[in-house]
Amino acid sequence: MDDDTTQDALIERLRARARDPHRRVDVIVDAFSASVRTMDLGGLLGATRGMAADLDRLLGEIRSGRPPGSASQGRAQEVERAMTTPARPDLPAPATEAAIAAAEAELDSRLPAILRRAYIEIADGGFGPGAGLLQVDRAVATYGDLRRDSPGPRASTWPAGLLPLVDRDPGWDCVEVSSGRMVAWDPEGLAERSSAAVWLRSFSELAPSVEAWLTTWVGSRTRHEETADLMARARVTEARRARERIAAMTPEQRAGMGLPEVGWERVVWGGIGLDEDDA
């Protein structure tokens, strides 16, 4: 299979997953968290004080025995909606050729082919690992910020051509534009006086290429799917233990639970939503 055919197949798989709002990203950022991230320190402090005052008011009403007032209930519901509503429920439109060209001019380098195609043929970010790819103009703007003001120790410099693609908060998943290699930056353990060697160790290879990175992701399960699978396995395990306990009972004890003498196993198994295939 040639490179173009391989990339075509990957683009189709990415497009299919991006269309599914429950699977297009691994971590769904809610509207509340997104708004907090865009606040400056003053705005964040003001919002925190406001929420604390709202909470104190609500708790005071509850402790007094009075039903919460409409204002308190409305504010609580507003915060709940913001914390359960995706910040970007819709997939962005594809990036334009002009937007990609402008980004490449800023970087003074051409983006890896599969990344260009993903942005132009699927969407301008909003899908992929973590909370999804950044929009291309935001990725370039973030790169510029990192180059001007390194997030590392004093005298450190953000590597040239290392474009952040996914916000890991803290840290970034980045592409080394010149090679296409995927690199993770993890600031944990860094301090203002960390050495140059420690700064360099904060970068590690994620994948040898964007294509390999996206191929791994598109075949992976979301955190929600992994959690649901874990819960399902735990449910079956507990159900088996319960069935073993019931099996140790006398027919009279099982009858006292409303179970038939013959076929009680099937009744128990089906009553908790499982079928014989789960046995």
Coordinates of C-alpha atoms in Angstrom, one line a residue:
M1 CA 0.0 0.0 0.0
D2 CA 1.6 3.3 -1.0
D3 CA 1.8 6.4 1.3
D4 CA -1.1 8.2 -0.3
T5 CA -3.4 5.2 0.0
T6 CA -2.4 4.8 3.7
Q7 CA -3.0 8.5 4.4
D8 CA -6.4 8.3 2.6
A9 CA -7.5 5.4 4.8
L10 CA -6.3 7.2 8.0
I11 CA -8.2 10.4 7.0
E12 CA -11.4 8.4 6.5
R13 CA -11.0 6.8 9.9
L14 CA -10.3 10.1 11.5
R15 CA -13.2 11.7 9.8
A16 CA -15.6 9.0 11.0
R17 CA -14.5 9.3 14.6
A18 CA -14.5 13.2 14.4
R19 CA -18.2 13.0 13.3
D20 CA -19.1 11.3 16.6
P21 CA -19.4 13.9 19.3
H22 CA -18.9 11.3 22.0
R23 CA -15.6 10.0 20.4
R24 CA -14.0 12.9 18.6
V25 CA -11.9 13.7 21.7
D26 CA -10.6 11.9 24.7
V27 CA -11.3 14.7 27.2
I28 CA -14.4 16.9 26.8
V29 CA -13.7 20.4 28.0
D30 CA -16.8 21.9 29.5
A31 CA -17.9 25.6 29.0
F32 CA -17.1 26.5 32.6
S33 CA -13.5 25.2 32.4
A34 CA -13.0 26.9 29.1
S35 CA -14.1 30.2 30.4
V36 CA -11.8 30.0 33.4
R37 CA -8.8 29.3 31.2
T38 CA -9.4 32.5 29.2
M39 CA -9.6 34.7 32.4
D40 CA -6.7 36.9 33.5
L41 CA -5.8 36.8 37.2
G42 CA -8.2 39.7 38.1
G43 CA -11.1 38.0 36.3
L44 CA -10.3 34.7 37.9
L45 CA -10.2 36.2 41.4
G46 CA -13.5 38.0 40.8
A47 CA -15.2 34.9 39.5
T48 CA -13.9 32.9 42.5
R49 CA -15.2 35.4 45.0
G50 CA -18.6 35.6 43.2
M51 CA -19.0 31.8 43.3
A52 CA -17.9 31.6 46.9
A53 CA -20.5 34.3 47.8
D54 CA -23.2 32.4 45.8
L55 CA -22.3 29.2 47.6
D56 CA -22.3 30.8 51.1
R57 CA -25.8 32.3 50.3
L58 CA -27.1 28.9 49.2
L59 CA -25.7 27.1 52.2
G60 CA -27.1 29.8 54.5
E61 CA -30.6 29.3 53.0
I62 CA -30.4 25.5 53.4
R63 CA -29.1 25.7 57.0
S64 CA -31.9 28.1 57.9
G65 CA -34.5 25.5 56.8
R66 CA -35.8 27.8 54.1
P67 CA -36.1 26.5 50.5
P68 CA -33.3 28.0 48.4
G69 CA -34.4 31.3 46.7
S70 CA -35.0 31.5 43.0
A71 CA -31.8 33.6 42.5
S72 CA -29.7 31.0 44.3
Q73 CA -31.3 28.1 42.4
G74 CA -30.9 29.9 39.1
R75 CA -27.2 30.6 39.8
A76 CA -26.6 27.0 40.8
Q77 CA -28.3 25.7 37.7
E78 CA -26.3 28.1 35.5
V79 CA -23.0 26.8 36.9
E80 CA -24.2 23.2 36.6
R81 CA -25.1 23.8 32.9
A82 CA -21.7 25.4 32.2
M83 CA -20.0 22.4 33.9
T84 CA -21.9 19.8 31.9
T85 CA -22.0 21.5 28.5
P86 CA -19.1 21.0 26.1
A87 CA -17.3 24.2 25.4
R88 CA -17.3 23.4 21.7
P89 CA -20.3 21.0 21.0
D90 CA -19.9 21.3 17.2
L91 CA -16.9 20.3 15.1
P92 CA -15.2 23.4 13.6
A93 CA -15.2 23.9 9.9
P94 CA -12.1 22.7 8.0
A95 CA -9.2 25.0 7.9
T96 CA -8.7 26.9 4.6
E97 CA -5.6 26.6 2.4
A98 CA -4.9 30.2 3.2
A99 CA -5.0 29.6 6.9
I100 CA -2.5 26.7 6.6
A101 CA -0.3 28.8 4.3
A102 CA -0.3 31.7 6.8
A103 CA 0.7 29.3 9.6
E104 CA 3.5 27.8 7.5
A105 CA 4.8 31.3 6.7
E106 CA 4.9 32.0 10.5
L107 CA 6.7 28.8 11.1
D108 CA 8.9 29.1 8.1
S109 CA 8.3 25.4 7.4
R110 CA 5.6 23.3 5.8
L111 CA 3.4 21.2 8.1
P112 CA 3.6 17.4 7.9
A113 CA 1.4 16.2 5.1
I114 CA -1.1 14.2 7.2
L115 CA -1.5 17.1 9.6
R116 CA -2.2 19.5 6.7
R117 CA -4.8 17.1 5.4
A118 CA -6.4 16.6 8.7
Y119 CA -6.9 20.3 9.2
I120 CA -8.1 20.9 5.6
E121 CA -10.2 17.8 5.0
I122 CA -11.7 17.2 8.5
A123 CA -11.8 20.2 10.8
D124 CA -9.7 23.1 12.1
G125 CA -9.0 21.3 15.3
G126 CA -11.5 20.0 17.9
F127 CA -10.8 16.3 17.4
G128 CA -8.0 14.0 18.3
P129 CA -6.0 13.0 21.4
G130 CA -6.7 14.8 24.7
A131 CA -9.1 17.7 24.3
G132 CA -8.4 17.7 20.5
L133 CA -6.1 19.5 18.2
L134 CA -5.8 23.2 18.6
Q135 CA -7.1 25.4 15.8
V136 CA -4.2 26.0 13.5
D137 CA -4.0 29.8 14.2
R138 CA -4.2 29.2 17.9
A139 CA -1.4 26.6 17.7
V140 CA 0.8 29.1 15.9
A141 CA 0.0 31.9 18.3
T142 CA 0.8 29.6 21.3
Y143 CA 4.1 28.7 19.7
G144 CA 4.9 32.4 19.3
D145 CA 4.1 33.0 23.0
L146 CA 6.3 30.0 24.1
R147 CA 9.2 31.3 21.9
R148 CA 8.9 34.8 23.3
D149 CA 8.5 33.7 26.9
S150 CA 9.8 30.2 27.7
P151 CA 7.8 28.3 30.3
G152 CA 11.0 26.6 31.4
P153 CA 13.7 27.7 33.8
R154 CA 15.6 30.9 33.5
A155 CA 17.7 31.2 30.3
S156 CA 15.8 28.4 28.7
T157 CA 14.4 28.7 25.1
W158 CA 11.4 26.9 23.7
P159 CA 12.7 24.7 20.8
A160 CA 12.5 26.3 17.3
G161 CA 9.9 24.6 15.2
L162 CA 8.2 22.7 18.0
L163 CA 4.5 23.4 17.4
P164 CA 2.1 22.7 20.3
L165 CA -1.0 20.8 19.0
V166 CA -2.8 19.4 22.1
D167 CA -3.1 21.2 25.5
R168 CA -2.3 18.7 28.3
D169 CA -2.7 21.4 31.1
P170 CA 0.1 21.3 32.1
G171 CA 2.2 20.5 29.2
W172 CA 1.7 20.0 25.5
D173 CA 1.7 17.4 22.8
C174 CA 3.8 19.0 20.0
V175 CA 5.0 18.3 16.5
E176 CA 8.6 18.9 15.5
V177 CA 7.6 20.5 12.2
S178 CA 10.9 19.8 10.4
S179 CA 10.8 16.1 11.0
G180 CA 7.2 15.3 11.8
R181 CA 8.2 13.7 15.0
M182 CA 5.6 14.0 17.9
V183 CA 7.1 15.3 21.2
A184 CA 5.5 15.6 24.6
W185 CA 6.5 18.4 26.9
D186 CA 5.9 17.7 30.6
P187 CA 6.7 20.6 33.0
E188 CA 6.3 18.5 36.2
G189 CA 9.5 18.6 38.1
L190 CA 10.8 21.8 36.5
A191 CA 11.7 24.8 38.7
E192 CA 13.0 28.3 38.0
R193 CA 16.6 27.1 38.7
S194 CA 16.4 23.7 36.9
S195 CA 19.5 22.9 34.9
A196 CA 19.6 22.8 31.1
A197 CA 19.7 19.0 31.3
V198 CA 16.5 18.9 33.4
W199 CA 14.9 21.2 30.9
L200 CA 15.9 18.9 28.0
R201 CA 14.5 15.9 29.8
S202 CA 11.1 17.5 30.1
F203 CA 10.7 16.7 26.4
S204 CA 10.2 13.2 25.3
E205 CA 9.2 11.4 22.0
L206 CA 5.5 10.5 21.8
A207 CA 5.6 8.9 18.3
P208 CA 8.1 8.9 15.4
S209 CA 5.5 10.7 13.2
V210 CA 2.2 12.5 13.2
E211 CA 0.8 9.7 11.2
A212 CA 1.8 7.1 13.7
W213 CA 0.4 9.2 16.6
L214 CA -3.0 9.7 14.9
T215 CA -3.1 6.0 13.9
T216 CA -2.7 5.0 17.5
W217 CA -5.3 7.5 18.6
V218 CA -8.0 6.6 16.1
G219 CA -7.8 3.0 17.1
S220 CA -8.0 3.7 20.8
R221 CA -10.9 3.9 23.1
T222 CA -12.1 7.0 24.9
R223 CA -11.8 7.4 28.6
H224 CA -15.6 7.1 28.8
E225 CA -15.5 3.8 26.9
E226 CA -12.7 2.4 29.1
T227 CA -14.6 3.4 32.3
A228 CA -17.8 1.9 31.0
D229 CA -16.0 -1.3 30.2
L230 CA -14.4 -1.4 33.6
M231 CA -17.7 -0.9 35.3
A232 CA -19.3 -3.6 33.2
R233 CA -16.6 -6.1 34.1
A234 CA -17.0 -5.1 37.8
R235 CA -20.8 -5.6 37.5
V236 CA -20.4 -9.1 36.1
T237 CA -17.9 -10.0 38.8
E238 CA -20.2 -8.8 41.6
A239 CA -23.1 -10.6 40.0
R240 CA -21.2 -13.9 39.9
R241 CA -20.4 -13.5 43.6
A242 CA -24.0 -12.8 44.4
R243 CA -25.1 -15.9 42.4
E244 CA -22.6 -18.0 44.3
R245 CA -24.0 -16.7 47.6
I246 CA -27.6 -17.5 46.4
A247 CA -26.5 -21.0 45.2
A248 CA -25.3 -21.7 48.8
M249 CA -28.8 -21.0 50.2
T250 CA -31.4 -23.7 50.8
P251 CA -34.4 -23.9 48.4
E252 CA -36.6 -22.5 51.2
Q253 CA -34.3 -19.4 51.5
R254 CA -34.4 -18.8 47.8
A255 CA -38.2 -19.2 47.8
G256 CA -38.3 -16.5 50.5
M257 CA -36.5 -14.2 48.0
G258 CA -39.2 -15.0 45.5
L259 CA -37.0 -17.2 43.4
P260 CA -38.2 -20.5 41.8
E261 CA -36.6 -23.8 42.7
V262 CA -35.7 -24.5 39.1
G263 CA -34.2 -21.9 36.9
W264 CA -33.5 -19.4 39.7
E265 CA -30.0 -18.7 38.1
R266 CA -31.6 -17.4 34.9
V267 CA -34.0 -15.2 36.9
V268 CA -31.2 -13.7 39.0
W269 CA -28.9 -13.2 36.0
G270 CA -31.7 -11.6 33.8
G271 CA -32.9 -9.5 36.7
I272 CA -29.7 -7.5 36.8
G273 CA -29.7 -7.0 33.1
L274 CA -27.2 -9.7 32.1
D275 CA -27.7 -12.6 29.7
E276 CA -26.2 -16.1 29.5
D277 CA -23.4 -14.8 27.3
D278 CA -22.1 -12.9 30.3
A279 CA -21.9 -16.0 32.4

